[in-house]
């Protein structure tokens, strides 16, 4: 008797659990559509002929798909794709190298070296994490203007070579988890700090360095306000401003605009799928250690 | 040279880039912002001291300043809590689900990767007032079409929709990690105490999650007050003179500041605006930090 009862109860629980999972997945699935449909729309608009874009009811797959839009958009003199891409890559690569190297060096000092004023300096570093960028915007512009650097990438890139609060913080937290014995052994062998940083720390905190590099790269790739402020010559535009300028010229050619827009988005999405592990880890670190 | 001096010198060699950065790219510009805010400054001529005149003009003469303040407040007050709630809700669902986490997590996070310019243009297309996808959906369910970015009432909600689409992924991932960190032993103890799942969520999980909620809230709030690219691109029409959206309904604080500083070269006035926003954000941060003592539970700290 009790056995039957028990069986019924666990069956009921199973049903309840299945039902619960059903509700959870139903919700997750329908909400994920709200997130994914706009991306699909970006793609499908980019292969549409002009007269199939703004229609009611909407057209989910064009007849016939017009892949030539990509040729038209990416070879348009108003959207010099490869030059824009070159500029963007230059900005991304140099700023990323700058911030990874400088932040790692500074983080090493915070994590491993004893010096007067260290805790105060680290406290200030944490405080600047919350500093709203707006309060330094104009004088920084004036500074670079006086140095005659407005119109070049220098104002966008130079600050990266002096470390960034968040990256220093993240790398320091990571370096603190490396056992001191590892570097102490090297000390005994007479290795200097630079050598220890380069030979011992860097290989051990590689995942954190990759996270910093990825997030900086994406930040620079997407940066809009920086290039908008500092670059005036269209030959120096990065992709973000290039797309914006393209849109002001071809306001109603939505198929070409979305083709160009997707062309500058796909590298990021591809990077995400290849480096997914680091993305999730990186965002997670941001929140938990913060 | 003593051992200590040598150690200090070596360490300061390591942190010197950051010290320079703090001085040149943080401390100096901050102080200079305060100085410029009390001057008339067009960048071509040296700044002229005018005391608090910029602030007087801002608060009493510049109607658009108050429009921008209102728009930014509206945007922040609606979008930040919504972003937090949706992110927490999605993370909770993901934490409950047994399969497909990878897929959904990717789906919710991908929009956060899309460049802001692309996001804005895409939503301008979707929210097209004549036959955009959003209006097609409304019509399909028998609702009237909306003017979206072309109507005073719906232009700010349009910006908020964009903020939700793009701004939920990141806090969602952080919440999810926080949820996964809830110790199983605490949950089991709560089950033995005879609590149901709902009680466990509100009495055990949410309190443990408050540090994460606090962090996400602070970051999102500061970013939201400084929203720029979305509003700028959505209202762009080359010249700074034209209204930002219908009746300037999408003129957010940073766009107004940008126009003052970089379209009209009123650098002194723009600095004054920057100082005001800075002070507001400092006060808000302090209030939030102070209030956190009441509602944020840190592990190891004794409950009040």
Coordinates of C-alpha atoms in Angstrom, one line a residue:
Chain A
X1 CA 0.0 0.0 0.0
X2 CA 2.7 2.5 1.1
X3 CA 4.7 1.5 -1.9
X4 CA 1.9 2.4 -4.3
X5 CA 1.4 5.6 -2.5
X6 CA 5.0 6.4 -2.8
X7 CA 5.0 5.6 -6.4
X8 CA 2.1 7.8 -7.1
X9 CA 3.7 10.6 -5.2
X10 CA 6.9 10.5 -7.1
X11 CA 5.0 10.2 -10.3
X12 CA 3.1 13.3 -9.4
X13 CA 6.3 15.1 -8.6
X14 CA 7.8 14.0 -11.9
X15 CA 4.8 15.4 -13.7
X16 CA 5.1 18.6 -11.7
X17 CA 8.7 18.9 -12.5
X18 CA 8.1 18.2 -16.2
X19 CA 5.4 20.8 -16.2
X20 CA 7.7 23.3 -14.4
X21 CA 10.4 22.6 -17.0
X22 CA 7.8 23.1 -19.7
X23 CA 6.8 26.5 -18.4
X24 CA 10.4 27.5 -17.9
X25 CA 11.4 26.5 -21.5
X26 CA 8.3 28.0 -22.9
X27 CA 9.1 31.3 -21.3
X28 CA 12.8 31.1 -22.2
X29 CA 12.0 30.2 -25.8
X30 CA 9.5 33.0 -26.4
X31 CA 11.7 35.7 -24.7
X32 CA 14.7 34.5 -26.7
X33 CA 12.7 35.1 -29.9
X34 CA 12.4 38.8 -28.8
X35 CA 16.2 38.9 -28.6
X36 CA 16.9 37.0 -31.8
X37 CA 14.2 38.3 -34.2
X38 CA 15.8 41.7 -34.5
X39 CA 19.1 40.0 -35.4
X40 CA 17.3 37.9 -38.0
X41 CA 15.7 41.1 -39.3
X42 CA 19.1 42.8 -39.6
X43 CA 20.2 39.9 -41.7
X44 CA 17.1 39.3 -43.8
X45 CA 16.8 43.1 -44.6
X46 CA 20.3 43.1 -45.9
X47 CA 19.4 40.6 -48.7
X48 CA 16.1 42.2 -49.7
X49 CA 15.2 44.3 -52.7
X50 CA 14.1 47.8 -51.6
X51 CA 10.4 47.2 -52.1
X52 CA 10.2 44.2 -49.7
X53 CA 11.7 46.0 -46.7
X54 CA 8.9 48.1 -45.1
X55 CA 5.9 45.9 -45.8
X56 CA 2.8 44.8 -43.8
X57 CA 2.7 41.9 -43.4
X58 CA 6.5 41.6 -43.0
X59 CA 8.5 39.4 -45.4
X60 CA 10.6 36.9 -43.5
X61 CA 12.5 35.7 -46.6
X62 CA 12.9 37.8 -49.7
X63 CA 12.0 36.5 -53.2
X64 CA 14.6 36.4 -54.6
X65 CA 17.3 37.0 -52.0
X66 CA 19.5 39.9 -53.3
X67 CA 23.0 38.9 -52.1
X68 CA 24.4 41.6 -54.4
X69 CA 23.5 44.1 -51.7
X70 CA 26.7 43.2 -50.0
X71 CA 28.7 43.9 -53.1
X72 CA 26.9 47.3 -53.5
X73 CA 27.3 48.3 -49.8
X74 CA 30.9 47.2 -49.3
X75 CA 32.2 48.6 -52.6
X76 CA 30.3 51.9 -52.3
X77 CA 32.6 54.9 -52.3
X78 CA 30.4 56.2 -49.4
X79 CA 31.4 53.2 -47.3
X80 CA 35.1 52.3 -48.0
X81 CA 34.9 49.1 -46.1
X82 CA 38.5 48.0 -46.2
X83 CA 39.9 51.4 -45.3
X84 CA 37.4 51.7 -42.4
X85 CA 38.2 48.1 -41.3
X86 CA 41.9 48.9 -41.5
X87 CA 41.4 52.0 -39.3
X88 CA 39.3 50.1 -36.8
X89 CA 41.8 47.2 -36.6
X90 CA 44.6 49.7 -36.1
X91 CA 42.7 51.3 -33.2
X92 CA 41.7 48.0 -31.7
X93 CA 45.1 46.3 -31.9
X94 CA 47.2 49.2 -30.7
X95 CA 44.9 50.1 -27.8
X96 CA 44.6 46.5 -26.8
X97 CA 48.4 45.9 -26.8
X98 CA 48.7 49.2 -24.8
X99 CA 46.2 48.4 -22.1
X100 CA 47.2 44.7 -21.7
X101 CA 50.9 45.5 -21.3
X102 CA 50.6 48.5 -19.1
X103 CA 47.8 47.1 -16.9
X104 CA 49.7 43.9 -16.4
X105 CA 52.8 45.7 -15.2
X106 CA 50.8 47.9 -12.8
X107 CA 48.7 45.0 -11.6
X108 CA 51.9 43.1 -10.9
X109 CA 53.1 45.8 -8.6
X110 CA 49.8 45.9 -6.8
X111 CA 49.7 42.2 -6.4
X112 CA 53.3 41.3 -5.6
X113 CA 55.3 44.3 -4.5
X114 CA 55.3 46.1 -1.1
X115 CA 55.6 49.8 -1.3
X116 CA 54.7 52.9 0.6
X117 CA 51.2 54.2 -0.3
X118 CA 50.2 51.0 -2.1
X119 CA 46.8 50.6 -0.4
X120 CA 45.9 54.2 -0.8
X121 CA 46.8 54.2 -4.5
X122 CA 44.8 51.0 -5.0
X123 CA 41.9 52.6 -3.2
X124 CA 42.1 55.6 -5.6
X125 CA 42.2 53.1 -8.5
X126 CA 39.0 51.5 -7.3
X127 CA 37.3 54.9 -6.8
X128 CA 38.1 55.8 -10.4
X129 CA 36.1 52.8 -11.5
X130 CA 33.0 54.6 -10.7
X131 CA 34.2 58.0 -12.1
X132 CA 31.8 59.1 -14.7
X133 CA 33.7 59.7 -18.0
X134 CA 31.8 62.9 -18.6
X135 CA 33.8 64.9 -16.0
X136 CA 37.1 64.4 -17.9
X137 CA 35.8 64.7 -21.4
X138 CA 36.3 68.3 -22.3
X139 CA 39.6 69.1 -20.6
X140 CA 41.0 65.9 -22.2
X141 CA 39.9 67.1 -25.5
X142 CA 41.4 70.5 -24.9
X143 CA 44.7 68.9 -23.8
X144 CA 45.0 66.9 -27.1
X145 CA 43.8 69.9 -29.1
X146 CA 46.7 72.0 -27.7
X147 CA 49.1 69.2 -28.5
X148 CA 47.9 69.3 -32.1
X149 CA 46.7 65.7 -31.9
X150 CA 43.0 66.2 -32.6
X151 CA 42.2 64.6 -36.0
X152 CA 44.6 61.6 -35.3
X153 CA 44.2 58.4 -33.4
X154 CA 46.7 59.5 -30.8
X155 CA 44.0 60.8 -28.3
X156 CA 42.1 57.6 -28.7
X157 CA 45.1 55.3 -28.2
X158 CA 47.7 57.1 -26.0
X159 CA 45.6 56.8 -22.7
X160 CA 45.5 53.0 -23.1
X161 CA 49.3 52.8 -22.7
X162 CA 49.0 54.1 -19.2
X163 CA 46.8 51.3 -17.8
X164 CA 43.1 51.3 -17.1
X165 CA 41.6 51.0 -13.6
X166 CA 39.3 48.1 -14.4
X167 CA 42.0 46.0 -16.2
X168 CA 44.5 46.7 -13.4
X169 CA 41.9 45.6 -10.8
X170 CA 40.9 42.5 -12.7
X171 CA 44.5 41.4 -13.3
X172 CA 45.6 42.1 -9.8
X173 CA 42.8 39.9 -8.4
X174 CA 43.9 37.2 -10.7
X175 CA 47.6 37.5 -9.8
X176 CA 46.8 37.4 -6.1
X177 CA 45.5 33.8 -6.7
X178 CA 48.9 32.7 -8.0
X179 CA 50.9 31.0 -5.1
X180 CA 53.7 33.3 -3.9
X181 CA 56.1 30.3 -3.7
X182 CA 56.2 30.1 -7.5
X183 CA 57.7 33.6 -7.8
X184 CA 59.8 33.3 -4.6
X185 CA 61.7 30.4 -6.1
X186 CA 62.6 32.5 -9.0
X187 CA 63.6 35.4 -6.7
X188 CA 66.1 33.1 -5.1
X189 CA 67.5 32.3 -8.5
X190 CA 68.1 36.1 -8.8
X191 CA 65.4 36.9 -11.3
X192 CA 64.2 40.5 -11.4
X193 CA 60.6 41.5 -11.2
X194 CA 60.3 42.1 -14.9
X195 CA 61.6 38.6 -15.6
X196 CA 59.2 37.1 -13.0
X197 CA 56.3 39.0 -14.5
X198 CA 57.1 37.9 -18.0
X199 CA 58.2 34.4 -17.4
X200 CA 56.0 33.3 -14.5
X201 CA 53.0 35.6 -14.1
X202 CA 52.1 36.1 -17.7
X203 CA 51.8 32.4 -18.6
X204 CA 49.8 31.8 -15.4
X205 CA 47.3 34.6 -15.8
X206 CA 46.9 34.1 -19.5
X207 CA 43.2 33.6 -19.3
X208 CA 42.7 36.9 -17.5
X209 CA 45.0 38.6 -20.1
X210 CA 42.9 37.2 -22.9
X211 CA 39.7 38.4 -21.2
X212 CA 41.1 41.9 -20.9
X213 CA 42.3 41.8 -24.5
X214 CA 38.9 40.6 -25.8
X215 CA 36.8 43.2 -23.9
X216 CA 39.1 46.0 -24.8
X217 CA 39.1 45.0 -28.5
X218 CA 35.4 45.0 -28.6
X219 CA 35.1 48.2 -26.7
X220 CA 37.4 49.9 -29.3
X221 CA 35.6 48.2 -32.2
X222 CA 32.3 49.6 -31.0
X223 CA 33.6 53.0 -29.7
X224 CA 31.5 55.8 -31.2
X225 CA 31.9 58.9 -29.0
X226 CA 35.7 58.8 -29.0
X227 CA 36.2 58.8 -32.8
X228 CA 33.3 61.2 -33.2
X229 CA 35.0 63.7 -31.0
X230 CA 38.6 63.3 -32.2
X231 CA 38.5 62.4 -35.9
X232 CA 37.3 64.8 -38.5
X233 CA 38.8 63.5 -41.7
X234 CA 36.7 60.8 -43.3
X235 CA 39.8 59.0 -44.5
X236 CA 40.5 58.2 -40.8
X237 CA 37.1 57.1 -39.8
X238 CA 36.7 53.7 -38.1
X239 CA 33.8 51.3 -39.0
X240 CA 31.3 52.7 -36.4
X241 CA 31.6 56.3 -37.7
X242 CA 31.8 55.1 -41.3
X243 CA 28.5 53.3 -40.9
X244 CA 26.9 56.4 -39.3
X245 CA 28.2 58.6 -42.2
X246 CA 27.0 56.0 -44.7
X247 CA 23.5 56.1 -43.2
X248 CA 23.3 59.9 -43.4
X249 CA 24.1 59.6 -47.1
X250 CA 21.7 56.7 -47.9
X251 CA 19.0 57.2 -45.3
X252 CA 16.4 55.1 -47.1
X253 CA 18.5 52.4 -48.6
X254 CA 17.8 50.1 -45.7
X255 CA 19.1 47.0 -47.5
X256 CA 22.5 48.5 -48.1
X257 CA 22.7 50.0 -44.6
X258 CA 21.9 46.7 -42.9
X259 CA 24.4 44.9 -45.2
X260 CA 27.1 47.4 -44.0
X261 CA 25.8 47.1 -40.4
X262 CA 26.0 43.3 -40.5
X263 CA 29.4 43.4 -42.0
X264 CA 30.8 45.3 -39.0
X265 CA 28.8 43.1 -36.6
X266 CA 29.7 39.6 -37.9
X267 CA 33.3 39.7 -36.8
X268 CA 32.2 40.3 -33.2
X269 CA 29.6 37.5 -33.3
X270 CA 32.2 35.1 -34.9
X271 CA 34.7 36.1 -32.2
X272 CA 32.1 35.4 -29.6
X273 CA 31.4 31.9 -30.8
X274 CA 35.1 31.1 -31.0
X275 CA 36.0 32.6 -27.6
X276 CA 32.7 32.0 -25.8
X277 CA 34.4 30.6 -22.8
X278 CA 36.4 33.7 -22.2
X279 CA 33.4 36.0 -22.7
X280 CA 31.3 34.3 -20.1
X281 CA 34.2 34.0 -17.7
X282 CA 35.1 37.7 -18.3
X283 CA 31.6 39.1 -17.7
X284 CA 31.2 36.8 -14.7
X285 CA 34.5 38.0 -13.2
X286 CA 33.4 41.6 -13.7
X287 CA 30.4 41.0 -11.5
X288 CA 31.6 38.7 -8.8
X289 CA 34.9 40.3 -7.9
X290 CA 33.4 43.8 -8.2
Chain B
X1 CA 70.2 53.4 -0.3
X2 CA 68.2 51.3 2.1
X3 CA 66.5 48.2 1.1
X4 CA 63.1 49.9 1.6
X5 CA 63.9 52.8 -0.6
X6 CA 65.1 50.5 -3.3
X7 CA 61.9 48.4 -3.1
X8 CA 59.8 51.6 -3.3
X9 CA 61.7 53.0 -6.2
X10 CA 61.3 49.7 -8.1
X11 CA 57.6 49.4 -7.3
X12 CA 57.0 53.0 -8.4
X13 CA 58.7 52.3 -11.6
X14 CA 56.1 49.6 -12.2
X15 CA 53.1 51.7 -11.3
X16 CA 54.5 54.9 -12.9
X17 CA 52.3 54.5 -16.1
X18 CA 49.2 54.4 -13.9
X19 CA 50.4 57.3 -11.8
X20 CA 50.9 59.4 -14.9
X21 CA 47.4 58.3 -16.1
X22 CA 45.8 59.3 -12.8
X23 CA 47.4 62.7 -12.9
X24 CA 47.1 63.5 -16.6
X25 CA 43.9 61.7 -17.6
X26 CA 42.0 61.8 -14.4
X27 CA 43.0 64.4 -11.8
X28 CA 44.0 67.2 -14.1
X29 CA 40.8 66.9 -16.4
X30 CA 38.6 66.7 -13.3
X31 CA 40.0 69.9 -11.8
X32 CA 40.1 71.6 -15.2
X33 CA 36.4 70.7 -15.7
X34 CA 35.6 72.6 -12.5
X35 CA 37.8 75.6 -13.7
X36 CA 36.3 75.6 -17.2
X37 CA 32.8 75.5 -15.8
X38 CA 33.4 79.0 -14.4
X39 CA 34.7 80.5 -17.6
X40 CA 33.5 81.4 -21.1
X41 CA 35.7 79.3 -23.2
X42 CA 35.5 78.7 -27.0
X43 CA 38.9 76.9 -27.3
X44 CA 40.2 79.4 -29.8
X45 CA 40.6 82.0 -27.1
X46 CA 41.8 81.6 -23.6
X47 CA 39.1 81.0 -21.0
X48 CA 37.5 84.1 -19.4
X49 CA 36.5 83.9 -15.8
X50 CA 32.8 84.5 -15.3
X51 CA 32.1 82.9 -12.0
X52 CA 28.8 81.0 -11.7
X53 CA 27.3 82.6 -14.8
X54 CA 27.2 79.3 -16.7
X55 CA 25.3 77.7 -13.9
X56 CA 22.9 80.6 -13.7
X57 CA 22.2 80.4 -17.4
X58 CA 21.8 76.6 -17.2
X59 CA 19.3 76.7 -14.4
X60 CA 17.3 79.8 -15.4
X61 CA 17.7 80.5 -19.1
X62 CA 18.4 77.3 -21.0
X63 CA 15.1 75.6 -21.4
X64 CA 16.7 72.8 -23.3
X65 CA 18.8 71.9 -20.3
X66 CA 15.6 71.1 -18.3
X67 CA 14.3 69.2 -21.3
X68 CA 17.5 67.2 -21.4
X69 CA 17.3 66.6 -17.6
X70 CA 13.7 65.4 -17.8
X71 CA 14.4 63.1 -20.8
X72 CA 17.5 61.6 -19.1
X73 CA 15.6 61.1 -15.8
X74 CA 12.7 59.5 -17.6
X75 CA 15.0 57.2 -19.5
X76 CA 17.0 56.2 -16.4
X77 CA 14.1 55.7 -14.0
X78 CA 12.3 53.5 -16.4
X79 CA 15.1 51.6 -18.1
X80 CA 17.4 50.8 -15.2
X81 CA 14.8 49.0 -13.0
X82 CA 13.5 47.2 -16.1
X83 CA 16.9 46.1 -17.2
X84 CA 17.6 44.8 -13.7
X85 CA 14.3 43.0 -13.4
X86 CA 14.4 41.4 -16.8
X87 CA 18.1 40.4 -16.3
X88 CA 17.3 38.9 -12.9
X89 CA 14.1 37.1 -14.3
X90 CA 16.0 35.6 -17.2
X91 CA 18.9 34.5 -15.0
X92 CA 16.4 32.9 -12.6
X93 CA 14.7 31.0 -15.5
X94 CA 18.1 29.9 -16.8
X95 CA 19.1 28.7 -13.4
X96 CA 15.9 26.7 -13.2
X97 CA 16.2 25.2 -16.6
X98 CA 17.8 21.8 -17.1
X99 CA 18.7 22.0 -20.7
X100 CA 19.5 24.5 -23.4
X101 CA 21.2 27.0 -21.1
X102 CA 24.0 27.5 -23.6
X103 CA 21.6 28.4 -26.4
X104 CA 19.5 30.8 -24.4
X105 CA 22.5 32.4 -22.7
X106 CA 23.9 33.1 -26.1
X107 CA 20.6 34.5 -27.4
X108 CA 20.3 36.9 -24.5
X109 CA 23.9 38.0 -24.7
X110 CA 24.4 38.5 -28.4
X111 CA 22.6 41.9 -28.6
X112 CA 25.1 43.2 -26.0
X113 CA 27.9 42.6 -28.5
X114 CA 26.3 44.5 -31.4
X115 CA 27.9 47.9 -31.9
X116 CA 25.6 50.7 -30.6
X117 CA 25.4 52.4 -34.0
X118 CA 24.2 49.1 -35.6
X119 CA 21.7 48.6 -32.8
X120 CA 20.2 52.0 -33.1
X121 CA 19.9 51.8 -36.9
X122 CA 18.4 48.4 -36.7
X123 CA 15.7 49.6 -34.2
X124 CA 15.0 52.6 -36.3
X125 CA 14.1 50.2 -39.0
X126 CA 12.1 47.9 -36.8
X127 CA 10.3 50.9 -35.2
X128 CA 9.6 52.6 -38.5
X129 CA 6.2 54.4 -38.1
X130 CA 4.8 53.4 -41.4
X131 CA 5.5 49.7 -41.8
X132 CA 8.3 48.7 -39.4
X133 CA 8.3 45.2 -37.9
X134 CA 7.0 46.5 -34.6
X135 CA 4.0 48.1 -36.2
X136 CA 3.4 45.1 -38.3
X137 CA 3.2 43.0 -35.1
X138 CA 0.9 45.5 -33.5
X139 CA -1.4 45.5 -36.5
X140 CA -1.4 41.7 -36.6
X141 CA -2.9 41.6 -33.1
X142 CA -5.4 44.3 -33.9
X143 CA -3.7 47.2 -32.1
X144 CA -3.2 50.6 -33.6
X145 CA 0.2 51.5 -35.1
X146 CA 2.5 53.7 -33.1
X147 CA 4.7 56.6 -34.2
X148 CA 7.6 55.4 -32.1
X149 CA 10.6 57.7 -32.5
X150 CA 8.4 60.1 -34.5
X151 CA 6.0 60.7 -31.6
X152 CA 6.6 62.7 -28.4
X153 CA 4.9 60.0 -26.3
X154 CA 6.7 57.0 -27.7
X155 CA 10.2 58.3 -28.6
X156 CA 11.6 57.8 -25.1
X157 CA 10.0 54.3 -24.7
X158 CA 11.7 53.5 -28.1
X159 CA 15.1 54.4 -26.6
X160 CA 14.2 52.3 -23.5
X161 CA 13.3 49.3 -25.7
X162 CA 16.7 49.6 -27.3
X163 CA 18.3 49.8 -23.9
X164 CA 16.5 46.6 -22.8
X165 CA 17.5 44.7 -25.9
X166 CA 21.1 45.5 -25.7
X167 CA 21.6 46.1 -21.9
X168 CA 20.1 42.9 -20.4
X169 CA 22.7 40.4 -21.5
X170 CA 25.6 41.5 -19.4
X171 CA 23.8 41.8 -16.0
X172 CA 22.0 38.6 -16.8
X173 CA 25.3 36.7 -17.1
X174 CA 26.5 38.3 -13.8
X175 CA 23.2 37.4 -12.1
X176 CA 23.4 33.9 -13.4
X177 CA 26.9 33.4 -12.0
X178 CA 25.7 34.8 -8.7
X179 CA 22.8 32.3 -8.6
X180 CA 25.2 29.4 -9.4
X181 CA 27.2 30.6 -6.4
X182 CA 24.4 30.1 -3.9
X183 CA 25.6 27.3 -1.6
X184 CA 23.6 24.2 -2.1
X185 CA 23.9 23.5 1.6
X186 CA 21.9 26.6 2.5
X187 CA 19.1 25.6 0.1
X188 CA 19.0 22.1 1.5
X189 CA 18.8 23.5 5.0
X190 CA 15.9 25.7 3.9
X191 CA 14.1 22.7 2.4
X192 CA 14.5 20.8 5.7
X193 CA 13.0 23.8 7.4
X194 CA 9.9 23.2 5.3
X195 CA 10.1 26.2 3.0
X196 CA 8.6 26.1 -0.5
X197 CA 10.5 27.2 -3.6
X198 CA 9.0 30.6 -3.6
X199 CA 10.0 31.3 0.0
X200 CA 13.5 30.0 -0.7
X201 CA 13.9 32.3 -3.7
X202 CA 12.9 35.4 -1.7
X203 CA 14.4 34.6 1.7
X204 CA 17.6 32.7 0.8
X205 CA 18.6 33.3 -2.8
X206 CA 17.7 37.0 -3.3
X207 CA 19.4 38.1 0.0
X208 CA 22.5 36.2 -1.1
X209 CA 22.3 37.9 -4.5
X210 CA 22.1 41.5 -3.1
X211 CA 25.8 42.3 -3.6
X212 CA 25.4 41.4 -7.2
X213 CA 22.2 43.4 -7.5
X214 CA 24.0 46.3 -5.9
X215 CA 26.9 46.1 -8.3
X216 CA 24.8 45.8 -11.4
X217 CA 22.5 48.6 -10.3
X218 CA 25.4 51.0 -9.7
X219 CA 27.1 50.3 -13.0
X220 CA 23.8 50.4 -15.1
X221 CA 22.7 53.6 -13.3
X222 CA 26.0 55.5 -14.0
X223 CA 26.0 54.3 -17.6
X224 CA 22.3 55.2 -18.1
X225 CA 22.8 58.8 -17.0
X226 CA 25.5 59.1 -19.6
X227 CA 23.6 57.5 -22.5
X228 CA 24.8 59.0 -25.8
X229 CA 25.2 56.9 -28.9
X230 CA 21.7 55.6 -29.2
X231 CA 20.0 59.0 -28.8
X232 CA 22.7 60.7 -30.9
X233 CA 22.4 58.3 -33.8
X234 CA 18.6 58.1 -33.6
X235 CA 18.2 61.9 -33.8
X236 CA 21.1 62.7 -36.0
X237 CA 20.6 65.2 -38.8
X238 CA 24.1 66.6 -39.2
X239 CA 23.3 70.0 -37.7
X240 CA 23.2 70.5 -34.0
X241 CA 20.4 73.1 -34.4
X242 CA 17.6 70.7 -35.3
X243 CA 15.5 69.3 -32.5
X244 CA 16.6 65.9 -31.2
X245 CA 13.5 63.9 -31.9
X246 CA 10.0 65.4 -32.0
X247 CA 10.0 68.4 -29.7
X248 CA 13.4 67.4 -28.5
X249 CA 11.9 64.4 -26.8
X250 CA 15.1 62.4 -27.3
X251 CA 17.5 65.1 -26.3
X252 CA 19.3 63.4 -23.5
X253 CA 21.8 65.1 -21.2
X254 CA 25.0 63.9 -23.0
X255 CA 23.7 64.9 -26.4
X256 CA 22.9 68.4 -25.2
X257 CA 26.3 68.6 -23.6
X258 CA 27.9 67.4 -26.8
X259 CA 26.1 70.0 -28.9
X260 CA 27.1 72.8 -26.5
X261 CA 30.7 71.7 -26.4
X262 CA 31.4 70.4 -29.9
X263 CA 28.8 72.0 -32.2
X264 CA 28.8 75.5 -30.6
X265 CA 32.2 75.3 -28.9
X266 CA 30.7 76.6 -25.7
X267 CA 33.3 74.5 -23.8
X268 CA 32.8 76.5 -20.6
X269 CA 29.1 75.8 -20.6
X270 CA 29.6 72.2 -21.6
X271 CA 32.0 71.8 -18.7
X272 CA 29.5 73.3 -16.3
X273 CA 27.0 70.7 -17.5
X274 CA 29.6 68.0 -17.0
X275 CA 30.2 69.2 -13.5
X276 CA 26.5 69.2 -12.7
X277 CA 26.1 65.6 -14.0
X278 CA 29.3 64.6 -12.1
X279 CA 28.0 66.0 -8.8
X280 CA 24.6 64.4 -9.3
X281 CA 26.2 61.0 -10.0
X282 CA 28.5 61.3 -7.0
X283 CA 25.6 62.1 -4.7
X284 CA 23.6 59.2 -6.2
X285 CA 26.5 56.8 -5.8
X286 CA 26.9 57.9 -2.1
X287 CA 23.2 57.5 -1.4
X288 CA 23.2 54.1 -3.0
X289 CA 26.3 53.0 -1.1
X290 CA 24.8 54.3 2.1
X291 CA 21.5 52.6 1.5
X292 CA 23.4 49.4 0.6
X293 CA 24.1 48.9 4.3
X294 CA 20.4 48.4 4.8
X295 CA 19.8 45.9 2.1
X296 CA 23.0 44.3 0.8
X297 CA 24.1 41.2 2.7
X298 CA 27.8 40.5 2.6
X299 CA 28.8 36.9 3.3
X300 CA 30.5 36.7 6.6
X301 CA 29.1 40.0 7.8
X302 CA 26.6 39.6 10.7
X303 CA 23.0 40.4 9.8
X304 CA 21.8 43.7 11.2

